[in-house]
CSV table of C-alpha atoms in Angstrom, one decimal:
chain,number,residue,atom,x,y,z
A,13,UNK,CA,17.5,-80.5,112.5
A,14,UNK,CA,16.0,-76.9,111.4
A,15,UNK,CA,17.4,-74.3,113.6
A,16,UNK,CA,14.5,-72.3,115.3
A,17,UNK,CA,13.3,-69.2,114.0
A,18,UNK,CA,15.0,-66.3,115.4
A,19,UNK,CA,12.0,-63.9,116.8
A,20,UNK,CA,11.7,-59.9,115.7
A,21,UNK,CA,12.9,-59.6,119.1
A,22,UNK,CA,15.5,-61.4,119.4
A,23,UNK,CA,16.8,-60.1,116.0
A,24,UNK,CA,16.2,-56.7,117.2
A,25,UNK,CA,18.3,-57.3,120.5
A,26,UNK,CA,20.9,-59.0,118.1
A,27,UNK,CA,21.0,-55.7,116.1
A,28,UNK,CA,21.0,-52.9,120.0
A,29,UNK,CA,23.8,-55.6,121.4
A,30,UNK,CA,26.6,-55.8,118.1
A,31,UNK,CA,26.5,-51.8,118.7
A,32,UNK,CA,26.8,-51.9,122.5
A,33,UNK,CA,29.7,-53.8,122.1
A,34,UNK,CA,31.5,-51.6,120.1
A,35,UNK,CA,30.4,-48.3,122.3
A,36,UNK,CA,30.6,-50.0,126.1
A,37,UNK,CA,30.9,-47.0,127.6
A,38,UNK,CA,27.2,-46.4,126.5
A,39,UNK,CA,26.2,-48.6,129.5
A,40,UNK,CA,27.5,-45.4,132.1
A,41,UNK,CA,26.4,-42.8,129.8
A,42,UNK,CA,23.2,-43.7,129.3
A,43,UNK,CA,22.4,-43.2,132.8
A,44,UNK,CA,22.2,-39.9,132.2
A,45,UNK,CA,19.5,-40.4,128.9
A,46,UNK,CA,15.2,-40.4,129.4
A,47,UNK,CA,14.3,-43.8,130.0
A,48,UNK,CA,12.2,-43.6,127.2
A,49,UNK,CA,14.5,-42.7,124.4
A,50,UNK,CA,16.9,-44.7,125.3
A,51,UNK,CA,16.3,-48.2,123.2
A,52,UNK,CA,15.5,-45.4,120.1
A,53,UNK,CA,18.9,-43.9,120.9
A,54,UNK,CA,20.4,-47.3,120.4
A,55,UNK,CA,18.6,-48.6,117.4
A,56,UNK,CA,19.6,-44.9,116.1
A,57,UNK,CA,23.1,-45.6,117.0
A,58,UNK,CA,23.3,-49.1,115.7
A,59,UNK,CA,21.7,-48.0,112.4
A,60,UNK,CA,24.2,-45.6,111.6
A,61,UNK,CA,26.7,-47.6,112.5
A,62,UNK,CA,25.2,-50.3,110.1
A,63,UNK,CA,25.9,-47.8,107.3
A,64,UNK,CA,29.0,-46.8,108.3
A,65,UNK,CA,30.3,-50.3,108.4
A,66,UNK,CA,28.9,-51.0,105.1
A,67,UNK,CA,30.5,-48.0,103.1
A,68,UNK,CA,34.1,-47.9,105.2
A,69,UNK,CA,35.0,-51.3,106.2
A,70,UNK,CA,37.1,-53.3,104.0
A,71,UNK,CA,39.5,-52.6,100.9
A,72,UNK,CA,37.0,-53.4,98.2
A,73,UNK,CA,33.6,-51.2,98.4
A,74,UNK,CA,31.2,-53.6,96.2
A,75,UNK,CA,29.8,-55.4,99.1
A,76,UNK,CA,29.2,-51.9,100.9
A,77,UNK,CA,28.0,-50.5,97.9
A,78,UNK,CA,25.2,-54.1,97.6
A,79,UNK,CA,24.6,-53.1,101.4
A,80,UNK,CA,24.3,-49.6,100.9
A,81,UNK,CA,21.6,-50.2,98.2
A,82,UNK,CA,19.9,-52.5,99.9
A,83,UNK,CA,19.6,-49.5,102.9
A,84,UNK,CA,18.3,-47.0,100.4
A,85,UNK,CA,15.5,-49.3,99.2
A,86,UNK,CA,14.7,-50.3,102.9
A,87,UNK,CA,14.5,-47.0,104.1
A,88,UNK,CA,12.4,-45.9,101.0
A,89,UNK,CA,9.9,-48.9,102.7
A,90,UNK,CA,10.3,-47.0,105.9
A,91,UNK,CA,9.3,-43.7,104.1
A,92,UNK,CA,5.9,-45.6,102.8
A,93,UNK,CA,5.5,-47.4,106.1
A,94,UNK,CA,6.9,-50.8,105.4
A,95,UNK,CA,9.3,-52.8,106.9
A,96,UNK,CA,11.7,-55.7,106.9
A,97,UNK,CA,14.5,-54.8,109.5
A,98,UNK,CA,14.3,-55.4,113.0
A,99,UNK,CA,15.6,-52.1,113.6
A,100,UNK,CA,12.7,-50.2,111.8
A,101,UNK,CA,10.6,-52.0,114.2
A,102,UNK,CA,12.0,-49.0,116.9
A,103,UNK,CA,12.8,-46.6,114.6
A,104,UNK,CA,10.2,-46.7,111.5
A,105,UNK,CA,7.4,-45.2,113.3
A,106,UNK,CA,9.7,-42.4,115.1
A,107,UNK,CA,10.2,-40.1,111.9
A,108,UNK,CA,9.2,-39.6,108.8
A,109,UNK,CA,12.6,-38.2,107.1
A,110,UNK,CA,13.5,-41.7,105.6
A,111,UNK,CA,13.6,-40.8,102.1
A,112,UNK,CA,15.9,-37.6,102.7
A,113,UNK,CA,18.6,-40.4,104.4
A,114,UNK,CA,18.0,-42.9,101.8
A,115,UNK,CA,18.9,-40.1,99.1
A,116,UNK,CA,22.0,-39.3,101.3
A,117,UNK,CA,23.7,-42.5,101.5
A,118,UNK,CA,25.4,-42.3,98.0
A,119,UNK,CA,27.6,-39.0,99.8
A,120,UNK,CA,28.9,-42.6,102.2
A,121,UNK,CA,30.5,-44.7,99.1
A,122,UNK,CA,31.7,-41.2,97.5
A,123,UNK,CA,33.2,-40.4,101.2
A,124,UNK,CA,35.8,-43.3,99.9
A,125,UNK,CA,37.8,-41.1,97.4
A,126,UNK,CA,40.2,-38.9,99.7
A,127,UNK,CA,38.7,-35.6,100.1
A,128,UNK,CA,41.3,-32.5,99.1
A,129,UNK,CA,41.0,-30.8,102.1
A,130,UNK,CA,39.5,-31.0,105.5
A,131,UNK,CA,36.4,-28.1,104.2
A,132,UNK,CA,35.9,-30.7,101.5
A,133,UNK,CA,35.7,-33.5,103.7
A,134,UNK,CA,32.9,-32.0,105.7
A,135,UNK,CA,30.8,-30.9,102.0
A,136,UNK,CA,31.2,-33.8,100.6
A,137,UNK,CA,28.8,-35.6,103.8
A,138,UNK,CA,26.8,-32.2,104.2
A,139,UNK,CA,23.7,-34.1,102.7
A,140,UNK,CA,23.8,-36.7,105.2
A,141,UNK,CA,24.5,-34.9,108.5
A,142,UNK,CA,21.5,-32.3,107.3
A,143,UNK,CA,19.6,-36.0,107.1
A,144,UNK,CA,20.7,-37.1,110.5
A,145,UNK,CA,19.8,-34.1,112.0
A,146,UNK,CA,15.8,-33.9,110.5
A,147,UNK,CA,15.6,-37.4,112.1
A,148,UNK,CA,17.2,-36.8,115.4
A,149,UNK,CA,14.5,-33.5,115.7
A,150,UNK,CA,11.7,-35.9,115.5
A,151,UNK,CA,13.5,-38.9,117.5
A,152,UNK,CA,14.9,-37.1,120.6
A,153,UNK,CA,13.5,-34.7,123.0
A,154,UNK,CA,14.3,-30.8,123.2
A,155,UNK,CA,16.6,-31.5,119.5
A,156,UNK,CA,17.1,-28.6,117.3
A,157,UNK,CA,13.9,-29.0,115.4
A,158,UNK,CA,15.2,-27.1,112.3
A,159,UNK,CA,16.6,-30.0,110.1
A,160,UNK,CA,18.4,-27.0,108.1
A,161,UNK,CA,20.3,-25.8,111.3
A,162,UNK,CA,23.9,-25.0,109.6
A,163,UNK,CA,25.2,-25.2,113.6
A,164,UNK,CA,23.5,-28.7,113.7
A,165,UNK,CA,24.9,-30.1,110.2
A,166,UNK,CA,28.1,-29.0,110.9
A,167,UNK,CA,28.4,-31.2,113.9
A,168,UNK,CA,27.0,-34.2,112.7
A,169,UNK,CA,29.3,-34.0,109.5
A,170,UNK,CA,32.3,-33.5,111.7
A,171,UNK,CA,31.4,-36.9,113.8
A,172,UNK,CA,31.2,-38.5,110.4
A,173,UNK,CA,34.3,-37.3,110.0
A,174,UNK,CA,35.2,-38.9,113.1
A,175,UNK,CA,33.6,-42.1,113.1
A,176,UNK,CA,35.5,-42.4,109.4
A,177,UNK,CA,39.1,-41.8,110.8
A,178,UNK,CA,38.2,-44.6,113.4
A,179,UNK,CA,37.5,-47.3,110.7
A,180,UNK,CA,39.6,-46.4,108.0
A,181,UNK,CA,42.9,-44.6,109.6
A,182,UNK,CA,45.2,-43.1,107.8
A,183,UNK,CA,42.8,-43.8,104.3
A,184,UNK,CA,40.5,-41.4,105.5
A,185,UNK,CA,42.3,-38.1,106.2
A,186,UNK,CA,42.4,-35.7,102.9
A,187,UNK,CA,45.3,-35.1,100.6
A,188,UNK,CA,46.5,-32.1,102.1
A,189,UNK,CA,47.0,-33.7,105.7
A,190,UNK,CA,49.0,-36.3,103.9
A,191,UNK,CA,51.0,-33.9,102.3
A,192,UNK,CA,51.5,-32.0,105.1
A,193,UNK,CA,52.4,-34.8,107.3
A,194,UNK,CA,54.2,-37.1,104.6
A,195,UNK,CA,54.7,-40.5,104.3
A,196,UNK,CA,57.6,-41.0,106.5
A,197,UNK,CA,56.4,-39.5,109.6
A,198,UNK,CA,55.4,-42.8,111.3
A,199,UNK,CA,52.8,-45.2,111.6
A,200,UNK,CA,49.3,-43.6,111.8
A,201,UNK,CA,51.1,-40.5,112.0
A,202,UNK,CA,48.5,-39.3,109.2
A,203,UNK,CA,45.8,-40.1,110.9
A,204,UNK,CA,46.8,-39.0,114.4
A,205,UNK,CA,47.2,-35.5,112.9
A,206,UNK,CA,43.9,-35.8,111.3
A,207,UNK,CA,42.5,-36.6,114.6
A,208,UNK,CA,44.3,-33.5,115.9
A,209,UNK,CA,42.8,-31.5,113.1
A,210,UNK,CA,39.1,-32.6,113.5
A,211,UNK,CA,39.3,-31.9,117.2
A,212,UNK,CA,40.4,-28.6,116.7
A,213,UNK,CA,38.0,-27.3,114.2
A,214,UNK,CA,35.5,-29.1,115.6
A,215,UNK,CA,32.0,-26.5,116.0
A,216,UNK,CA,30.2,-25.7,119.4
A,217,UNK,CA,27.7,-28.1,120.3
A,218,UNK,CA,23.8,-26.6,119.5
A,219,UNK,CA,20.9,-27.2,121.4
A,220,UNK,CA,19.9,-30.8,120.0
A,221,UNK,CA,18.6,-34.1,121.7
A,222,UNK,CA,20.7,-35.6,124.9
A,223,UNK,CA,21.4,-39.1,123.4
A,224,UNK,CA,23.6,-37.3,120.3
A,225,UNK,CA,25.1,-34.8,122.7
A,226,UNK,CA,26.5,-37.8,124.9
A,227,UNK,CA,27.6,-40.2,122.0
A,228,UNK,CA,29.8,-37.2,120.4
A,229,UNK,CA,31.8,-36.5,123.8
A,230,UNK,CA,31.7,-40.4,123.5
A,231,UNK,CA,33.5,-40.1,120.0
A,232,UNK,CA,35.5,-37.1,120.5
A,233,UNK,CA,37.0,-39.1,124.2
A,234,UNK,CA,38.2,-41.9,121.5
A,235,UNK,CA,39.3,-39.3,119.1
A,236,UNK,CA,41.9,-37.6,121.7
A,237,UNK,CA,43.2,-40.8,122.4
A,238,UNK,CA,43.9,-41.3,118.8
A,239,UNK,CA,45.6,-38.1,118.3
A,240,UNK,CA,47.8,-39.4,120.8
A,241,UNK,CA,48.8,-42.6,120.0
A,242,UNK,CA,46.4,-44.3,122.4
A,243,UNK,CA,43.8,-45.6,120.0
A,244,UNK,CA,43.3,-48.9,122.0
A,245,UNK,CA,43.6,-47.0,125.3
């Protein structure tokens, strides 16, 4: 028997539902998001999540690095106004900074190799937050709509940051951390002081688009609970 054909919809809501599982506080939070950005919001959300998945999950990077590619070339589609993934169905319209994220996602596999420090961390994804925030200026209401806000790329590199230390652990904190802390400190001890670190530096909060506000008080919230010991809290 052929199974059915699965409808743009459905694939769509396939896409919105694998990222609300992973974020269920987003069901309370996004109470407090405009009705009508909210399913952009989550196809945002789930897309970048997508791409973080693809270049941090797993011990060998070659099937992020296929995925990864095949991103850049979809999102190049986006730039021209094509489309073959549900998600674009939401979000293709919405911008038209596609090619600048497509020409970012290379700083994602690179974002592997342990940074030196923590101010090379943040460089290192600097072309990708300064994409994420020229999309989110077109995407959400009353966001910073200079995509070259230095106030605005330093947040969005520092939630990359983040969103790293939560998938890869104690892999994704720079050398110097892992000096300072040393091998024999514990288990996660690295990364629970990167956590620490990350919180600490992390910048004020510009004027930018609700939905992004709310997901990084989301992200920070699981980032204190990291830093101390309570990851699965």
């Amino acid at each position: 028997m052929v199974a059915p054909a699965v409808s743009d919809s459905e694939a769509l809501d396939g896409f919105l539902h694998k990222w609300r599982v992973r974020w269920p506080e987003w069901r309370v939070a996004e109470v407090f998001v405009a009705t009508r950005e909210r399913e952009v919001a989550a196809a945002w959300f789930a897309l970048l999540q997508e791409l973080a998945d693809a270049a941090w999950n797993g011990s060998d990077p070659r099937p992020g690095e296929a995925k990864l590619g095949w991103w850049a070339e979809e999102l190049a589609g986006w730039a021209q106004g094509r489309r073959r993934h549900p998600l674009g169905s939401v979000l293709q319209p919405a911008s038209s900074h596609w090619m600048v994220l497509a020409a970012a996602l290379p700083a994602l596999l690179d974002s592997r190799e342990p940074a030196g420090n923590a101010a090379q961390a943040g460089a290192a994804l600097a072309s990708l937050a300064n994409a994420m925030v020229s999309i989110e200026s077109e995407l959400f209401d009353g966001a910073a709509t200079d995509g070259n806000s230095p106030g605005a790329s330093a947040v969005r590199a520092q939630a990359l940051l983040a969103t790293q230390l939560l998938s890869q652990g104690d892999a994704a904190a720079p050398l110097q951390v892992r000096a300072r802390v040393g091998a024999s400190s514990g288990e996660d001890a690295v990364a629970r002081a990167w956590a620490s670190e990350l919180l600490g530096t992390w910048p004020p909060v510009p004027p930018g688009g609700r939905p992004v506000r709310i997901l990084d008080a989301l992200l920070q919230a699981r980032l204190r609970r990291h830093a101390a010991g309570r990851a699965g809290a």
